[in-house]
CSV table of C-alpha atoms and ligand atoms in Angstrom, one decimal:
chain,number,residue,atom,x,y,z
A,1,MET,CA,4.2,-4.2,24.8
A,2,ARG,CA,3.8,-0.4,24.6
A,3,ILE,CA,4.1,0.4,20.9
A,4,GLY,CA,4.3,3.6,19.1
A,5,ILE,CA,3.4,3.5,15.3
A,6,SER,CA,4.1,6.4,12.9
A,7,CYS,CA,3.0,6.5,9.3
A,8,TYR,CA,1.6,8.6,6.3
A,9,PRO,CA,-2.2,9.2,7.1
A,10,THR,CA,-3.1,9.0,3.4
A,11,TRP,CA,-4.8,6.5,1.2
A,12,GLY,CA,-1.5,4.9,0.2
A,13,GLY,CA,-0.7,1.3,1.0
A,14,SER,CA,2.0,2.2,3.7
A,15,GLY,CA,-0.6,4.0,5.8
A,16,ILE,CA,-3.1,1.3,5.2
A,17,VAL,CA,-0.8,-1.5,6.4
A,18,ALA,CA,0.5,0.6,9.4
A,19,THR,CA,-3.1,1.2,10.5
A,20,GLU,CA,-4.2,-2.2,10.0
A,21,LEU,CA,-1.2,-3.4,12.0
A,22,ALA,CA,-1.9,-0.9,14.9
A,23,MET,CA,-5.7,-2.0,15.1
A,24,ALA,CA,-4.5,-5.7,15.1
A,25,LEU,CA,-1.8,-5.3,17.8
A,26,ALA,CA,-4.2,-3.4,20.0
A,27,ALA,CA,-6.9,-6.3,19.5
A,28,GLY,CA,-4.2,-8.7,20.7
A,29,GLY,CA,-3.5,-6.8,23.9
A,30,ASP,CA,-0.7,-4.5,23.2
A,31,GLU,CA,-0.9,-0.7,24.1
A,32,VAL,CA,-0.6,1.1,20.7
A,33,HIS,CA,-0.2,5.0,20.0
A,34,VAL,CA,-0.5,5.9,16.5
A,35,VAL,CA,1.5,9.0,15.6
A,36,SER,CA,0.7,11.1,12.4
A,37,TYR,CA,-0.1,14.5,11.0
A,38,ALA,CA,-3.7,13.6,10.5
A,39,GLN,CA,-6.0,10.7,11.5
A,40,PRO,CA,-5.3,7.8,9.1
A,41,SER,CA,-8.2,7.0,6.8
A,42,ARG,CA,-8.7,3.4,8.1
A,43,LEU,CA,-8.1,4.2,11.7
A,44,GLU,CA,-11.0,3.1,14.1
A,45,LEU,CA,-10.5,4.3,17.4
A,46,VAL,CA,-12.8,1.8,19.1
A,47,ASP,CA,-10.4,-0.2,21.0
A,48,PRO,CA,-9.3,1.1,24.6
A,49,ASN,CA,-5.8,-0.1,23.8
A,50,LEU,CA,-5.6,2.2,20.8
A,51,SER,CA,-5.0,6.0,20.6
A,52,TYR,CA,-4.0,8.6,18.2
A,53,HIS,CA,-1.7,11.6,18.6
A,54,GLU,CA,-1.5,14.3,16.1
A,55,VAL,CA,1.8,16.0,14.9
A,56,VAL,CA,1.2,19.6,14.5
A,57,VAL,CA,3.6,21.5,12.3
A,58,PRO,CA,3.2,25.1,13.2
A,59,HIS,CA,3.3,27.5,10.2
A,60,TYR,CA,5.6,30.4,10.8
A,61,PRO,CA,6.3,33.1,7.9
A,62,LEU,CA,9.9,32.4,7.8
A,63,PHE,CA,9.4,29.0,6.7
A,64,ASP,CA,8.8,28.1,3.1
A,65,TYR,CA,9.1,24.5,4.3
A,66,PRO,CA,7.9,23.9,7.8
A,67,PRO,CA,10.2,21.2,9.4
A,68,TYR,CA,7.9,18.3,9.7
A,69,SER,CA,10.6,15.8,10.7
A,70,LEU,CA,11.3,18.0,13.7
A,71,ALA,CA,7.7,18.2,14.9
A,72,LEU,CA,7.4,14.4,14.4
A,73,ALA,CA,10.5,13.7,16.4
A,74,THR,CA,9.2,16.0,19.1
A,75,LYS,CA,5.9,14.2,19.2
A,76,LEU,CA,7.4,10.8,19.4
A,77,VAL,CA,9.5,12.1,22.3
A,78,GLU,CA,6.4,13.3,24.3
A,79,VAL,CA,4.4,10.2,23.4
A,80,ALA,CA,7.2,7.8,24.2
A,81,ARG,CA,8.2,9.5,27.5
A,82,HIS,CA,4.6,9.9,28.8
A,83,ASN,CA,3.3,6.4,27.8
A,84,ARG,CA,6.6,4.7,28.4
A,85,LEU,CA,6.8,3.2,25.0
A,86,ASP,CA,9.0,0.1,24.5
A,87,LEU,CA,9.5,0.8,20.7
A,88,VAL,CA,8.4,2.8,17.8
A,89,HIS,CA,7.6,1.3,14.5
A,90,VAL,CA,7.8,3.7,11.7
A,91,HIS,CA,6.4,3.1,8.4
A,92,TYR,CA,8.1,4.7,5.2
A,93,ALA,CA,11.7,5.4,5.9
A,94,VAL,CA,11.7,9.2,4.7
A,95,PRO,CA,11.7,11.1,7.0
A,96,ASN,CA,10.2,8.9,9.7
A,97,ALA,CA,13.1,6.7,10.4
A,98,VAL,CA,15.3,9.7,11.1
A,99,SER,CA,12.7,11.4,13.2
A,100,ALA,CA,12.4,8.2,15.4
A,101,VAL,CA,16.2,7.8,15.8
A,102,LEU,CA,16.5,11.4,16.8
A,103,ALA,CA,13.7,10.7,19.3
A,104,ARG,CA,15.6,7.9,20.8
A,105,GLN,CA,18.7,10.1,21.2
A,106,ILE,CA,16.9,12.8,23.0
A,107,LEU,CA,15.0,10.3,25.3
A,108,ALA,CA,18.2,8.6,26.4
A,109,PRO,CA,18.6,7.2,29.0
A,110,GLN,CA,15.1,6.2,28.8
A,111,PRO,CA,15.3,3.3,26.2
A,112,LEU,CA,13.3,3.3,22.9
A,113,LYS,CA,13.7,0.7,20.1
A,114,VAL,CA,13.3,1.8,16.6
A,115,VAL,CA,11.8,-0.4,14.0
A,116,THR,CA,11.7,0.6,10.3
A,117,THR,CA,9.5,-0.8,7.7
A,118,LEU,CA,10.4,0.1,4.1
A,119,HIS,CA,7.6,0.3,1.8
A,120,GLY,CA,8.8,1.1,-1.7
A,121,THR,CA,9.3,4.6,-3.0
A,122,ASP,CA,11.0,5.6,0.2
A,123,ILE,CA,13.7,3.6,-1.3
A,124,THR,CA,13.2,3.3,-5.1
A,125,LEU,CA,12.0,7.0,-5.8
A,126,VAL,CA,12.7,9.4,-2.8
A,127,GLY,CA,15.1,7.7,-0.5
A,128,ASN,CA,17.6,7.2,-3.3
A,129,ASP,CA,17.3,10.9,-4.6
A,130,PRO,CA,20.6,12.4,-3.9
A,131,ASN,CA,18.9,15.1,-1.9
A,132,TYR,CA,17.7,12.4,0.7
A,133,LEU,CA,20.1,9.7,0.4
A,134,GLU,CA,22.6,10.3,3.2
A,135,THR,CA,19.8,10.9,5.8
A,136,THR,CA,17.9,7.8,4.4
A,137,ARG,CA,20.8,5.6,4.7
A,138,TRP,CA,21.5,6.9,8.3
A,139,GLY,CA,18.1,6.4,9.5
A,140,ILE,CA,17.9,2.9,8.3
A,141,SER,CA,21.4,2.0,9.5
A,142,GLN,CA,20.5,3.4,13.0
A,143,SER,CA,17.3,1.6,13.4
A,144,ASP,CA,17.1,-1.4,15.7
A,145,ALA,CA,15.4,-3.6,13.1
A,146,VAL,CA,14.4,-3.0,9.6
A,147,THR,CA,11.9,-4.8,7.5
A,148,ALA,CA,10.9,-4.6,3.8
A,149,VAL,CA,7.6,-5.5,2.3
A,150,SER,CA,9.1,-7.9,-0.3
A,151,GLU,CA,12.3,-9.6,-1.2
A,152,ALA,CA,12.6,-7.3,-4.2
A,153,LEU,CA,12.6,-4.3,-1.9
A,154,ARG,CA,15.1,-5.8,0.3
A,155,LYS,CA,17.4,-6.2,-2.5
A,156,SER,CA,16.7,-2.8,-3.9
A,157,THR,CA,17.6,-1.4,-0.5
A,158,ILE,CA,20.9,-2.9,-0.4
A,159,GLU,CA,21.8,-1.9,-4.1
A,160,ARG,CA,20.3,1.6,-3.9
A,161,ILE,CA,20.8,2.9,-0.7
A,162,GLY,CA,23.9,0.7,0.3
A,163,VAL,CA,22.9,-0.2,3.8
A,164,GLU,CA,24.5,-3.3,5.6
A,165,ASN,CA,22.0,-3.8,8.3
A,166,ARG,CA,19.9,-7.0,8.6
A,167,ILE,CA,16.4,-6.5,6.7
A,168,ASP,CA,13.8,-8.9,7.3
A,169,VAL,CA,11.2,-9.5,4.7
A,170,VAL,CA,7.6,-9.1,6.2
A,171,PRO,CA,5.1,-8.8,3.5
A,172,ASN,CA,1.9,-6.7,3.5
A,173,PHE,CA,-1.4,-8.5,4.7
A,174,ILE,CA,-5.1,-8.5,4.8
A,175,ASP,CA,-7.6,-9.0,7.3
A,176,PRO,CA,-9.6,-12.1,6.0
A,177,ARG,CA,-12.7,-11.1,7.9
A,178,ARG,CA,-13.1,-7.9,5.8
A,179,PHE,CA,-13.1,-9.9,2.7
A,180,GLU,CA,-15.3,-12.6,4.2
A,181,ARG,CA,-18.0,-9.9,5.1
A,182,VAL,CA,-18.3,-9.0,1.4
A,183,ARG,CA,-18.2,-12.4,-0.3
A,184,GLY,CA,-21.2,-13.0,-2.6
A,185,ASN,CA,-22.0,-9.3,-2.7
A,186,GLN,CA,-22.9,-7.7,-5.9
A,187,GLY,CA,-20.0,-5.0,-5.4
A,188,ALA,CA,-18.5,-3.8,-8.7
A,189,GLN,CA,-21.4,-5.4,-10.7
A,190,ARG,CA,-23.8,-2.6,-9.6
A,191,TRP,CA,-21.8,-0.5,-12.0
A,192,ALA,CA,-22.4,-2.9,-15.0
A,193,ARG,CA,-25.1,-2.0,-17.7
A,194,ASP,CA,-26.4,-4.4,-20.0
A,195,GLY,CA,-24.1,-7.4,-19.1
A,196,GLU,CA,-20.9,-5.4,-19.2
A,197,ARG,CA,-17.7,-6.9,-17.8
A,198,ILE,CA,-16.2,-4.9,-15.1
A,199,LEU,CA,-12.3,-3.9,-15.2
A,200,LEU,CA,-11.0,-2.0,-12.1
A,201,HIS,CA,-8.0,-0.2,-11.0
A,202,ILE,CA,-7.2,1.4,-7.6
A,203,SER,CA,-4.1,3.8,-6.9
A,204,ASN,CA,-3.2,7.1,-6.0
A,205,PHE,CA,-3.0,8.4,-9.7
A,206,ARG,CA,0.9,9.1,-9.4
A,207,PRO,CA,3.0,8.8,-12.6
A,208,VAL,CA,4.5,5.5,-11.2
A,209,LYS,CA,1.0,3.8,-11.6
A,210,ARG,CA,0.8,4.5,-15.3
A,211,VAL,CA,-2.9,5.1,-15.3
A,212,LEU,CA,-2.9,5.8,-19.0
A,213,ASP,CA,-1.9,2.4,-19.6
A,214,VAL,CA,-4.8,1.2,-17.6
A,215,VAL,CA,-7.2,3.2,-19.9
A,216,ARG,CA,-5.3,2.0,-23.1
A,217,VAL,CA,-5.8,-1.6,-22.0
A,218,PHE,CA,-9.4,-1.1,-21.4
A,219,GLU,CA,-9.8,0.5,-24.9
A,220,ARG,CA,-8.4,-2.6,-26.4
A,221,VAL,CA,-10.5,-5.0,-24.4
A,222,ARG,CA,-13.5,-3.0,-25.2
A,223,GLU,CA,-13.1,-3.3,-28.9
A,224,ARG,CA,-13.7,-7.0,-28.4
A,225,ILE,CA,-15.9,-7.2,-25.2
A,226,PRO,CA,-18.6,-5.0,-23.8
A,227,CYS,CA,-17.0,-3.6,-20.6
A,228,ARG,CA,-16.7,-0.9,-18.1
A,229,LEU,CA,-13.7,0.5,-16.4
A,230,LEU,CA,-14.0,1.6,-12.6
A,231,LEU,CA,-11.2,3.9,-11.7
A,232,VAL,CA,-10.8,4.1,-7.6
A,233,GLY,CA,-8.8,6.6,-6.2
A,234,ASP,CA,-7.5,10.0,-6.7
A,235,GLY,CA,-4.0,11.9,-7.2
A,236,PRO,CA,-2.1,14.2,-9.5
A,237,GLU,CA,-2.7,12.4,-12.7
A,238,ARG,CA,-6.5,12.2,-12.6
A,239,ALA,CA,-7.2,15.4,-14.3
A,240,GLN,CA,-5.0,14.5,-17.2
A,241,ILE,CA,-6.6,11.0,-17.4
A,242,GLU,CA,-10.1,12.5,-17.4
A,243,ARG,CA,-9.1,14.7,-20.2
A,244,TYR,CA,-7.8,11.9,-22.3
A,245,CYS,CA,-11.1,10.1,-21.7
A,246,ARG,CA,-13.1,12.9,-22.9
A,247,GLU,CA,-10.9,13.5,-26.3
A,248,CYS,CA,-11.1,9.8,-26.9
A,249,ASP,CA,-14.6,9.6,-26.1
A,250,THR,CA,-14.6,6.8,-23.7
A,251,CYS,CA,-16.0,8.8,-20.8
A,252,ASP,CA,-19.3,6.9,-21.0
A,253,ALA,CA,-17.6,3.7,-20.4
A,254,ILE,CA,-15.2,4.8,-17.6
A,255,THR,CA,-16.2,5.7,-14.0
A,256,PHE,CA,-14.1,7.8,-11.8
A,257,VAL,CA,-15.2,6.5,-8.4
A,258,GLY,CA,-12.9,8.7,-6.2
A,259,ASN,CA,-11.3,7.4,-2.9
A,260,LEU,CA,-13.0,4.7,-1.1
A,261,PRO,CA,-12.1,3.5,2.5
A,262,VAL,CA,-13.4,0.2,2.1
A,263,VAL,CA,-12.1,-1.1,-1.3
A,264,GLU,CA,-13.4,-4.6,-0.7
A,265,GLU,CA,-16.8,-3.4,-1.3
A,266,ILE,CA,-16.2,-2.3,-5.0
A,267,LEU,CA,-13.5,-5.1,-5.7
A,268,VAL,CA,-15.6,-8.0,-5.0
A,269,GLY,CA,-17.7,-8.7,-8.1
A,270,ALA,CA,-15.1,-7.1,-10.5
A,271,ASP,CA,-13.9,-9.2,-13.4
A,272,LEU,CA,-10.4,-8.2,-13.7
A,273,PHE,CA,-8.1,-5.9,-11.7
A,274,LEU,CA,-5.5,-3.9,-13.7
A,275,LEU,CA,-2.1,-2.7,-12.1
A,276,PRO,CA,0.5,-1.7,-14.9
A,277,SER,CA,2.8,0.1,-12.6
A,278,GLU,CA,6.4,1.2,-13.6
A,279,THR,CA,7.4,0.1,-10.3
A,280,GLU,CA,5.7,-1.6,-7.2
A,281,SER,CA,7.5,-2.8,-4.2
A,282,PHE,CA,4.4,-5.0,-3.2
A,283,GLY,CA,1.1,-3.8,-4.6
A,284,LEU,CA,-1.3,-3.9,-1.7
A,285,ALA,CA,-4.2,-3.1,-4.0
A,286,ALA,CA,-3.5,-6.4,-6.0
A,287,LEU,CA,-3.4,-8.4,-3.0
A,288,GLU,CA,-6.7,-6.9,-2.1
A,289,ALA,CA,-8.1,-7.9,-5.4
A,290,LEU,CA,-6.9,-11.5,-5.3
A,291,SER,CA,-8.5,-11.6,-1.5
A,292,CYS,CA,-11.8,-10.8,-3.4
A,293,GLU,CA,-11.2,-13.7,-6.1
A,294,VAL,CA,-10.5,-11.1,-8.7
A,295,PRO,CA,-7.6,-12.0,-11.0
A,296,VAL,CA,-4.9,-9.4,-11.7
A,297,ILE,CA,-3.2,-8.3,-14.8
A,298,ALA,CA,0.0,-6.4,-13.7
A,299,THR,CA,3.7,-5.5,-14.8
A,300,ARG,CA,6.4,-7.9,-14.0
A,301,VAL,CA,8.2,-5.4,-11.6
A,302,GLY,CA,9.5,-5.1,-8.1
A,303,GLY,CA,7.6,-7.3,-5.6
A,304,LEU,CA,4.6,-7.9,-7.8
A,305,PRO,CA,5.6,-11.4,-8.8
A,306,GLU,CA,5.8,-12.3,-5.0
A,307,VAL,CA,2.1,-11.4,-5.1
A,308,VAL,CA,0.7,-12.2,-8.4
A,309,VAL,CA,1.7,-15.8,-9.8
A,310,ASP,CA,1.8,-15.5,-13.7
A,311,GLY,CA,-0.6,-18.0,-15.2
A,312,GLU,CA,-2.1,-19.0,-11.6
A,313,ASN,CA,-4.1,-15.9,-10.3
A,314,GLY,CA,-3.3,-13.5,-12.9
A,315,PHE,CA,-0.9,-12.5,-15.7
A,316,LEU,CA,2.3,-10.5,-15.4
A,317,ARG,CA,3.6,-8.7,-18.5
A,318,ASP,CA,6.3,-6.1,-19.4
A,319,VAL,CA,6.0,-2.3,-18.5
A,320,GLY,CA,4.1,-0.5,-21.1
A,321,ASP,CA,3.2,-3.5,-23.1
A,322,VAL,CA,-0.4,-2.5,-23.5
A,323,GLU,CA,-1.0,-5.0,-26.2
A,324,ALA,CA,0.1,-7.9,-24.1
A,325,MET,CA,-1.9,-6.9,-21.1
A,326,ALA,CA,-5.0,-6.4,-23.2
A,327,GLU,CA,-4.5,-9.9,-24.8
A,328,ALA,CA,-4.0,-11.4,-21.4
A,329,ALA,CA,-7.2,-9.7,-20.0
A,330,ILE,CA,-9.3,-10.7,-23.0
A,331,SER,CA,-8.1,-14.4,-22.9
A,332,LEU,CA,-9.5,-14.4,-19.3
A,333,LEU,CA,-12.7,-12.7,-20.0
A,334,GLU,CA,-13.5,-15.1,-22.8
A,335,ASN,CA,-12.9,-18.2,-20.4
A,336,GLU,CA,-15.2,-17.7,-17.4
A,337,GLU,CA,-14.1,-21.0,-15.9
A,338,ARG,CA,-10.5,-20.1,-16.2
A,339,ARG,CA,-11.1,-16.6,-14.8
A,340,ARG,CA,-13.0,-18.2,-11.8
A,341,GLU,CA,-10.2,-20.7,-11.1
A,342,PHE,CA,-7.7,-17.8,-11.3
A,343,GLY,CA,-9.9,-15.9,-8.7
A,344,GLU,CA,-10.0,-18.9,-6.4
A,345,SER,CA,-6.4,-19.6,-6.5
A,346,GLY,CA,-5.8,-15.8,-5.8
A,347,ARG,CA,-7.8,-15.9,-2.7
A,348,ARG,CA,-6.3,-19.1,-1.3
A,349,ARG,CA,-2.8,-17.6,-1.9
A,350,ALA,CA,-3.9,-14.6,0.0
A,351,LEU,CA,-5.1,-16.5,2.8
A,352,GLU,CA,-2.3,-18.7,2.9
A,353,LEU,CA,0.6,-16.2,2.7
A,354,PHE,CA,-0.6,-12.7,3.5
A,355,SER,CA,-3.3,-13.2,6.3
A,356,GLU,CA,-3.2,-10.8,9.2
A,357,ALA,CA,-2.6,-13.4,12.0
A,358,LYS,CA,0.8,-14.7,10.3
A,359,VAL,CA,2.2,-11.3,9.3
A,360,VAL,CA,1.3,-9.5,12.8
A,361,ALA,CA,2.9,-12.5,14.5
A,362,SER,CA,6.2,-11.9,12.4
A,363,TYR,CA,6.2,-8.3,13.5
A,364,ARG,CA,5.7,-9.3,17.2
A,365,GLU,CA,8.8,-11.6,16.8
A,366,ILE,CA,10.7,-8.9,15.5
A,367,TYR,CA,9.6,-6.5,18.5
A,368,GLN,CA,10.6,-9.2,21.1
A,369,ARG,CA,14.0,-9.6,19.4
A,370,VAL,CA,15.0,-6.0,19.5
A,371,LEU,CA,13.7,-5.6,23.1
A,372,ALA,CA,15.7,-8.6,24.1
A,373,GLY,CA,18.6,-6.6,22.9
B,401,LIG,O1,2.7,5.4,-2.8
B,401,LIG,C1,3.7,5.6,-2.4
B,401,LIG,O2,4.5,6.4,-3.0
B,401,LIG,C2,4.2,5.0,-1.2
B,401,LIG,C3,3.6,3.7,-0.8
B,401,LIG,C4,2.3,3.9,-0.2
B,401,LIG,O3,2.1,4.6,0.7
B,401,LIG,O4,1.2,3.4,-0.9
B,401,LIG,O5,3.4,2.6,-1.8
B,401,LIG,C5,4.4,1.5,-1.6
B,401,LIG,O6,3.9,0.9,-0.3
B,401,LIG,C6,2.9,-0.1,-0.4
B,401,LIG,C7,2.6,-0.7,0.9
B,401,LIG,O7,3.7,-1.5,1.4
B,401,LIG,C8,3.1,-1.1,-1.5
B,401,LIG,O8,2.1,-2.0,-1.6
B,401,LIG,C9,3.4,-0.4,-3.0
B,401,LIG,O9,3.7,-1.2,-3.8
B,401,LIG,C10,4.4,0.7,-2.7
B,401,LIG,N1,4.4,1.5,-3.9
B,401,LIG,C11,5.6,1.6,-4.8
B,401,LIG,O10,6.5,0.8,-4.5
B,401,LIG,C12,5.4,2.3,-6.0
């Protein structure tokens, strides 16, 4: 197949999944063209089946808001026409689904199928905003196939956006080889001083991630157990969190690591992963933690219960219930045997349900279905 993949190139999960999918499809023999406004952080262009096309958004003084959706649609038309793409698979509905459907119309009579994968905030925070709702609904309903990364997101899409199309659930995935490579490495333990336990969080530091709750859970755990918090990632809330840590004098016990392209190198060896999000359609970072045998303490929201099994590979608590999350964390840190069992169980679940081979096969089946008409 000749496949276009369009995504956001940032550190967010949707871009990571799209990039990993592009590389896996190319490795399996498909011709894959990645289209985005910058080269995605994880995209390694080492496969002759894989290429990258940059969407250039010209700046003109008239525009306070340069029309990215049009530049993307134009690039999709060009790439599809010159490479005779069979389909374009867009990740994150806003505005990618609309740009892809527009490209399909411009290209007619040359056929181009559109597959849209919904990732979360394109439905729960952005797509359902009244300023985007109509175009989001249209982009989704005009797609030839639609997938959601969890059952929870599938339901949310029907409730919040009001679409009637079939939506297949295709979960996010991990490449097991990446996690095998780091197994047994010291990883996060390199940051530990004098026997400290390591708590870890990875996110884009947006309000939805509730990073302050991460710090509050950590403060409570630290009252009972010597530990260090590693905060990986970057984003709009980071400055505020740093200020809070300075004021509360926890700076010495918290390390702001910044963005890391190979998260498994720091996840491995961590004692616990914290993800107290307000909402989370899947929680790719939680899956990556489980793949590294790190139990997850998270909130019982969205698609997280489809990834983290309460009492088996982590604990799920209510949003904002810092005390309960801290108690859950302490209970595991005080029982090393149980913590290890949770870690092993998490890794087994990641490999059984969310391995690359299985999920990429599901996407291929969907591509074949839409191409068969
Ligand atoms: O961060 C976002 O706003 C969007 C997106 C992203 O690119 O990281 O996050 C969503 O997609 C991920 C990949 O499918 C999911 O693992 C995240 O749970 C989801 N974020 C939310 O639902 C808040």
